[in-house]
Tab-separated table of C-alpha atoms in Angstrom:
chain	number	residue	atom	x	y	z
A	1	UNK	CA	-177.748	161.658	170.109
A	2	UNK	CA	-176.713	163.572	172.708
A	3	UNK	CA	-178.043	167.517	172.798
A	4	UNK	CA	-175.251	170.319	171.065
A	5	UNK	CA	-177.179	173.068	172.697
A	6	UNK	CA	-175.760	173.704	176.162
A	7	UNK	CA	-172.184	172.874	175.187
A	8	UNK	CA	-172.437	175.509	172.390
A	9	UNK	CA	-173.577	178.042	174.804
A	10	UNK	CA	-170.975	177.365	177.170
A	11	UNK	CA	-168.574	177.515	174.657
A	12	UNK	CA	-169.932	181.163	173.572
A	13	UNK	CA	-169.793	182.088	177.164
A	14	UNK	CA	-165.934	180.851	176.881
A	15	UNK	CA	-165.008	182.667	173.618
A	16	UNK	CA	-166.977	185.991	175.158
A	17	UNK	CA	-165.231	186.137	178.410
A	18	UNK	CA	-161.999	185.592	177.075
A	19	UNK	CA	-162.276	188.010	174.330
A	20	UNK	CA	-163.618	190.871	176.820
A	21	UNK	CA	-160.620	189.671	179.485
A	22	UNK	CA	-157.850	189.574	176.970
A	23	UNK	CA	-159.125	193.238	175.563
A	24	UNK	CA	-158.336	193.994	179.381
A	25	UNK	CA	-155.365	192.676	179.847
A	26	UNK	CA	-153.417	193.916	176.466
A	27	UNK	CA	-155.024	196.800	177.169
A	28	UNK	CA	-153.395	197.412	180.491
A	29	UNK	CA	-149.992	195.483	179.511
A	30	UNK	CA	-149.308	194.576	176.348
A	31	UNK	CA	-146.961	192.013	176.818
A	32	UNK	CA	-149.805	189.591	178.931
A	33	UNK	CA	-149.491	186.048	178.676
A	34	UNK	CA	-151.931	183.406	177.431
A	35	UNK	CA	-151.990	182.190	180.959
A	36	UNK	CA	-152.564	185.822	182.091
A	37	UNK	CA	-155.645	185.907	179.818
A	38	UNK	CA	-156.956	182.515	181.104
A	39	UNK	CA	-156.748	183.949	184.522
A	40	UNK	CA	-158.674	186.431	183.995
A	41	UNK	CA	-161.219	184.613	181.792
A	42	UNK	CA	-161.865	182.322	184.418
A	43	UNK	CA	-160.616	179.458	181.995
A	44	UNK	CA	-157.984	176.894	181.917
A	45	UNK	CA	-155.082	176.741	179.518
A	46	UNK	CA	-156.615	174.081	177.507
A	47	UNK	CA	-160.178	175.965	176.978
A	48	UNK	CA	-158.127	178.626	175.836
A	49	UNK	CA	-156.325	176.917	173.543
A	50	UNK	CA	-159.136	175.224	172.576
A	51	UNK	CA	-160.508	178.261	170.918
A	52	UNK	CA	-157.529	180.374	170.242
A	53	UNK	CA	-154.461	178.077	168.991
A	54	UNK	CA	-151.716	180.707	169.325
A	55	UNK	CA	-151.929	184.680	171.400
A	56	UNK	CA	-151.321	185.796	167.305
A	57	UNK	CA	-155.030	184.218	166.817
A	58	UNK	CA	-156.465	185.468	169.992
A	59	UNK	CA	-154.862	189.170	169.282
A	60	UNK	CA	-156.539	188.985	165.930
A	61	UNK	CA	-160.105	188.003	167.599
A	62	UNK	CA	-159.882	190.528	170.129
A	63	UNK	CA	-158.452	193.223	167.192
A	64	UNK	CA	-161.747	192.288	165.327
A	65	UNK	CA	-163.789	192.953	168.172
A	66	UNK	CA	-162.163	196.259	168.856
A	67	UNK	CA	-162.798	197.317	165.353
A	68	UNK	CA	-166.628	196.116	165.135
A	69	UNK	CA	-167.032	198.154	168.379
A	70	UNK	CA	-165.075	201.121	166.956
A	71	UNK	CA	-167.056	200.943	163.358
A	72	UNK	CA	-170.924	201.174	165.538
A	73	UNK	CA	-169.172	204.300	167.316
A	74	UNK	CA	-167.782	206.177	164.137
A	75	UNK	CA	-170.766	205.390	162.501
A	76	UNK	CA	-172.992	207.877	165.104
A	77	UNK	CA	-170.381	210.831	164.276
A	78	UNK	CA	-172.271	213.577	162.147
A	79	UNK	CA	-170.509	213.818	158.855
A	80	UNK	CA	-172.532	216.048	157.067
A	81	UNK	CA	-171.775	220.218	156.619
A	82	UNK	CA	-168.192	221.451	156.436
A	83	UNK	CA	-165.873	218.717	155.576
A	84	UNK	CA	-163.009	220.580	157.690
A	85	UNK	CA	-165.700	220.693	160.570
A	86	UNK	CA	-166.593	217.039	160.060
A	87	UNK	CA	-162.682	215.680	160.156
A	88	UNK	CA	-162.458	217.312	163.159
A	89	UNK	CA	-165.553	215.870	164.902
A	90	UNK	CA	-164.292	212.532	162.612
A	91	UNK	CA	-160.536	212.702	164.402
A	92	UNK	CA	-162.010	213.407	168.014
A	93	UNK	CA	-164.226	210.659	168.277
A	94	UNK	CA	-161.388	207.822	166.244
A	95	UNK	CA	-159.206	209.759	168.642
A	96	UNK	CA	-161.113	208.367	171.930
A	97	UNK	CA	-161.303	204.715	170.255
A	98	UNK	CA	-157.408	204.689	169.385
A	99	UNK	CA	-156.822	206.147	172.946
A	100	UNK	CA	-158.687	203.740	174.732
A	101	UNK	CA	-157.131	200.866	173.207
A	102	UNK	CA	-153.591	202.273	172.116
A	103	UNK	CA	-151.620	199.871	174.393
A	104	UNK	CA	-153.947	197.067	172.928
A	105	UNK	CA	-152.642	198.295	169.447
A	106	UNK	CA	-149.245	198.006	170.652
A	107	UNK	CA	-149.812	194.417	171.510
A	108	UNK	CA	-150.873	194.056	168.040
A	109	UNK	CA	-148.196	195.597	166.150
A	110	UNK	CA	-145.392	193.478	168.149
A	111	UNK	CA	-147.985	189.811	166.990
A	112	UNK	CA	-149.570	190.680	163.682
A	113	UNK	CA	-148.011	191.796	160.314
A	114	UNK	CA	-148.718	195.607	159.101
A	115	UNK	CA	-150.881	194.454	156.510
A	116	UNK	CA	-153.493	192.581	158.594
A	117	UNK	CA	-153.331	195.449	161.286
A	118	UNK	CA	-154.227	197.582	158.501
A	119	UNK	CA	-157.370	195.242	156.683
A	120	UNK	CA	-158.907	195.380	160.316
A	121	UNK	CA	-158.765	199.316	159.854
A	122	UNK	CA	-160.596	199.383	156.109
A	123	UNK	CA	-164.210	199.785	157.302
A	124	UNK	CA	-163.072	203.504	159.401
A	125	UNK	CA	-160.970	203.629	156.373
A	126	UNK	CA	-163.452	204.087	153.869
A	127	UNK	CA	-165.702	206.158	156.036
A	128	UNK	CA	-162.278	208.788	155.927
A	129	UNK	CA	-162.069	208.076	152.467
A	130	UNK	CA	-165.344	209.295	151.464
A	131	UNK	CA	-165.196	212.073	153.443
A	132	UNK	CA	-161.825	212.976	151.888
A	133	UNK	CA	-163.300	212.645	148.456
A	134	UNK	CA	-166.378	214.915	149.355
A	135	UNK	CA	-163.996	217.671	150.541
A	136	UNK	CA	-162.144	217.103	147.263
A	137	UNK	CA	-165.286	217.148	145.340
A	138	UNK	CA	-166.608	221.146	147.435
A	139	UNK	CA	-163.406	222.575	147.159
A	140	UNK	CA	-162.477	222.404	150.823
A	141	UNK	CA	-159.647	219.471	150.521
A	142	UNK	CA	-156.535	219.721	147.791
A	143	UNK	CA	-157.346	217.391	144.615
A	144	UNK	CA	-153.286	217.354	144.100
A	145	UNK	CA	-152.628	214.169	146.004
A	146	UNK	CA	-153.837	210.714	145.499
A	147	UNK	CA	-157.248	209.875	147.790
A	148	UNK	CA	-156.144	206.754	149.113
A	149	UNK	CA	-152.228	208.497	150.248
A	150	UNK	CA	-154.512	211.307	151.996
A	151	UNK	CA	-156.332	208.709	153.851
A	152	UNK	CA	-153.181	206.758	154.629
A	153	UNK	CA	-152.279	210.067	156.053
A	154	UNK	CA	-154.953	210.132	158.570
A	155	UNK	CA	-154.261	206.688	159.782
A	156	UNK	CA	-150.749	207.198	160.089
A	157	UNK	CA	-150.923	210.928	161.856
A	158	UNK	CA	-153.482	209.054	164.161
A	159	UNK	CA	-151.434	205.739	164.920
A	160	UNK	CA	-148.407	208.055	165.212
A	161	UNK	CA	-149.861	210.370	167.580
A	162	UNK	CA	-150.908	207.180	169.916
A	163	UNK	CA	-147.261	206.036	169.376
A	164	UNK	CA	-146.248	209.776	170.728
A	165	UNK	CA	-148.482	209.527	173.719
A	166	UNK	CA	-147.245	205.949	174.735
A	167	UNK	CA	-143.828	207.407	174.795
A	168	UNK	CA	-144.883	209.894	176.742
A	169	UNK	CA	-143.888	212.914	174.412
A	170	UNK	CA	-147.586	214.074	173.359
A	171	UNK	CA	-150.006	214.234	176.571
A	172	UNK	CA	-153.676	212.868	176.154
A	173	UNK	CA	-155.050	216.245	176.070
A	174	UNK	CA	-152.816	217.674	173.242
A	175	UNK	CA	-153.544	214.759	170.302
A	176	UNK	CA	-156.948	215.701	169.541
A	177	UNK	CA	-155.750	219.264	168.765
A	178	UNK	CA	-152.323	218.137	167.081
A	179	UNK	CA	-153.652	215.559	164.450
A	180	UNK	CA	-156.438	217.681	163.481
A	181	UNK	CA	-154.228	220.520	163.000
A	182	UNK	CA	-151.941	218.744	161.047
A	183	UNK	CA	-154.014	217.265	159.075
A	184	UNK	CA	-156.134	219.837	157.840
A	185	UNK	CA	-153.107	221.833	157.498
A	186	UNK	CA	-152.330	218.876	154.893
A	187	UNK	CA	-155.217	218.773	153.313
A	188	UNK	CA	-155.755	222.932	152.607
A	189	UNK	CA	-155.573	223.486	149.227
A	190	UNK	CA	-152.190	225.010	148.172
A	191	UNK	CA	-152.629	228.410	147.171
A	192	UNK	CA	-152.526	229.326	143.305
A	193	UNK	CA	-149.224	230.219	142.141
A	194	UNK	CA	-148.765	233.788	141.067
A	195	UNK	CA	-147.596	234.744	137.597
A	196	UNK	CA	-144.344	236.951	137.338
């Protein structure tokens, strides 16, 4: 029987390179080809193919990746104190993921439905969502709106601010500022309604 071994490792080394080159090339244009991505992999059509049977599959390989990478970052941010303090530190840091790859969620959004765009998000989901509900819990955020809408929120305010940048109507410098402002803004508490 002849030995599995160095064909599987070749085939990692395969899968690796074109995962990190198609990251770079949607990143840069999100409209690369398969054969763009098989340039830069250093691969053929057919190994590409071999391992990703449509760009839809490959898109959804390198999204994965993206997110795994994303989830080890988040997961270093310091959550604990203020939960106003915390979004923001929260929002800065998922602000330099979603800015480094924005183009690469562009790419995304024109391949894969909303739904599966949005299951790649739930892991940085939850981490907002439990942050949410610990500001809900202290006082800090309002308890008048539904968790899981206020955490839509954030993902949306985010996604849309990278959509605002791509367009060229928000500058890279201003986001950070501009989400977190709106969204705390969102999130105050209303103040208690006087009696007449």
């Amino acid at each position: 029987m002849p030995p599995t071994t160095p064909r599987r490792a070749d085939a990692r080394r395969n899968i690796s390179a074109i995962l990190d080159a198609a990251q770079a090339c949607l990143a840069a244009d999100p409209a690369a080809s398969m054969q763009d991505v098989a340039r830069a992999a250093g691969v053929g059509r057919v190994t590409l193919y071999a391992h990703f049977g449509s760009r839809a599959e490959l898109l959804d390989a390198v999204f994965t990746q993206v997110i795994a990478d994303a989830e080890r970052a988040l997961a270093e941010v310091d959550l604990d104190g203020d939960e106003r303090q915390a979004l923001a530190r929260l929002i800065a840091s998922s602000w330099r993921i979603v800015e480094r790859s924005r183009l690469l969620l562009h790419a995304a959004q024109l391949e894969l439905p909303a739904d599966q765009i949005r299951e790649h998000h739930r892991r940085p989901l939850d981490r907002v969502e439990k942050l949410i509900e610990r500001g809900r819990q202290a006082g800090t955020f309002r308890t008048d709106l539904p968790v899981t809408w206020m955490t839509a929120v954030v993902y949306n305010v985010i996604h849309g601010a990278a959509d605002e940048v791509t367009a060229g109507r928000l500058t890279l410098e201003q986001a950070p500022d501009v989400i977190t402002t709106t969204l705390l803004s969102a999130f105050t508490p209303p103040a208690p309604t006087g009696r007449y």
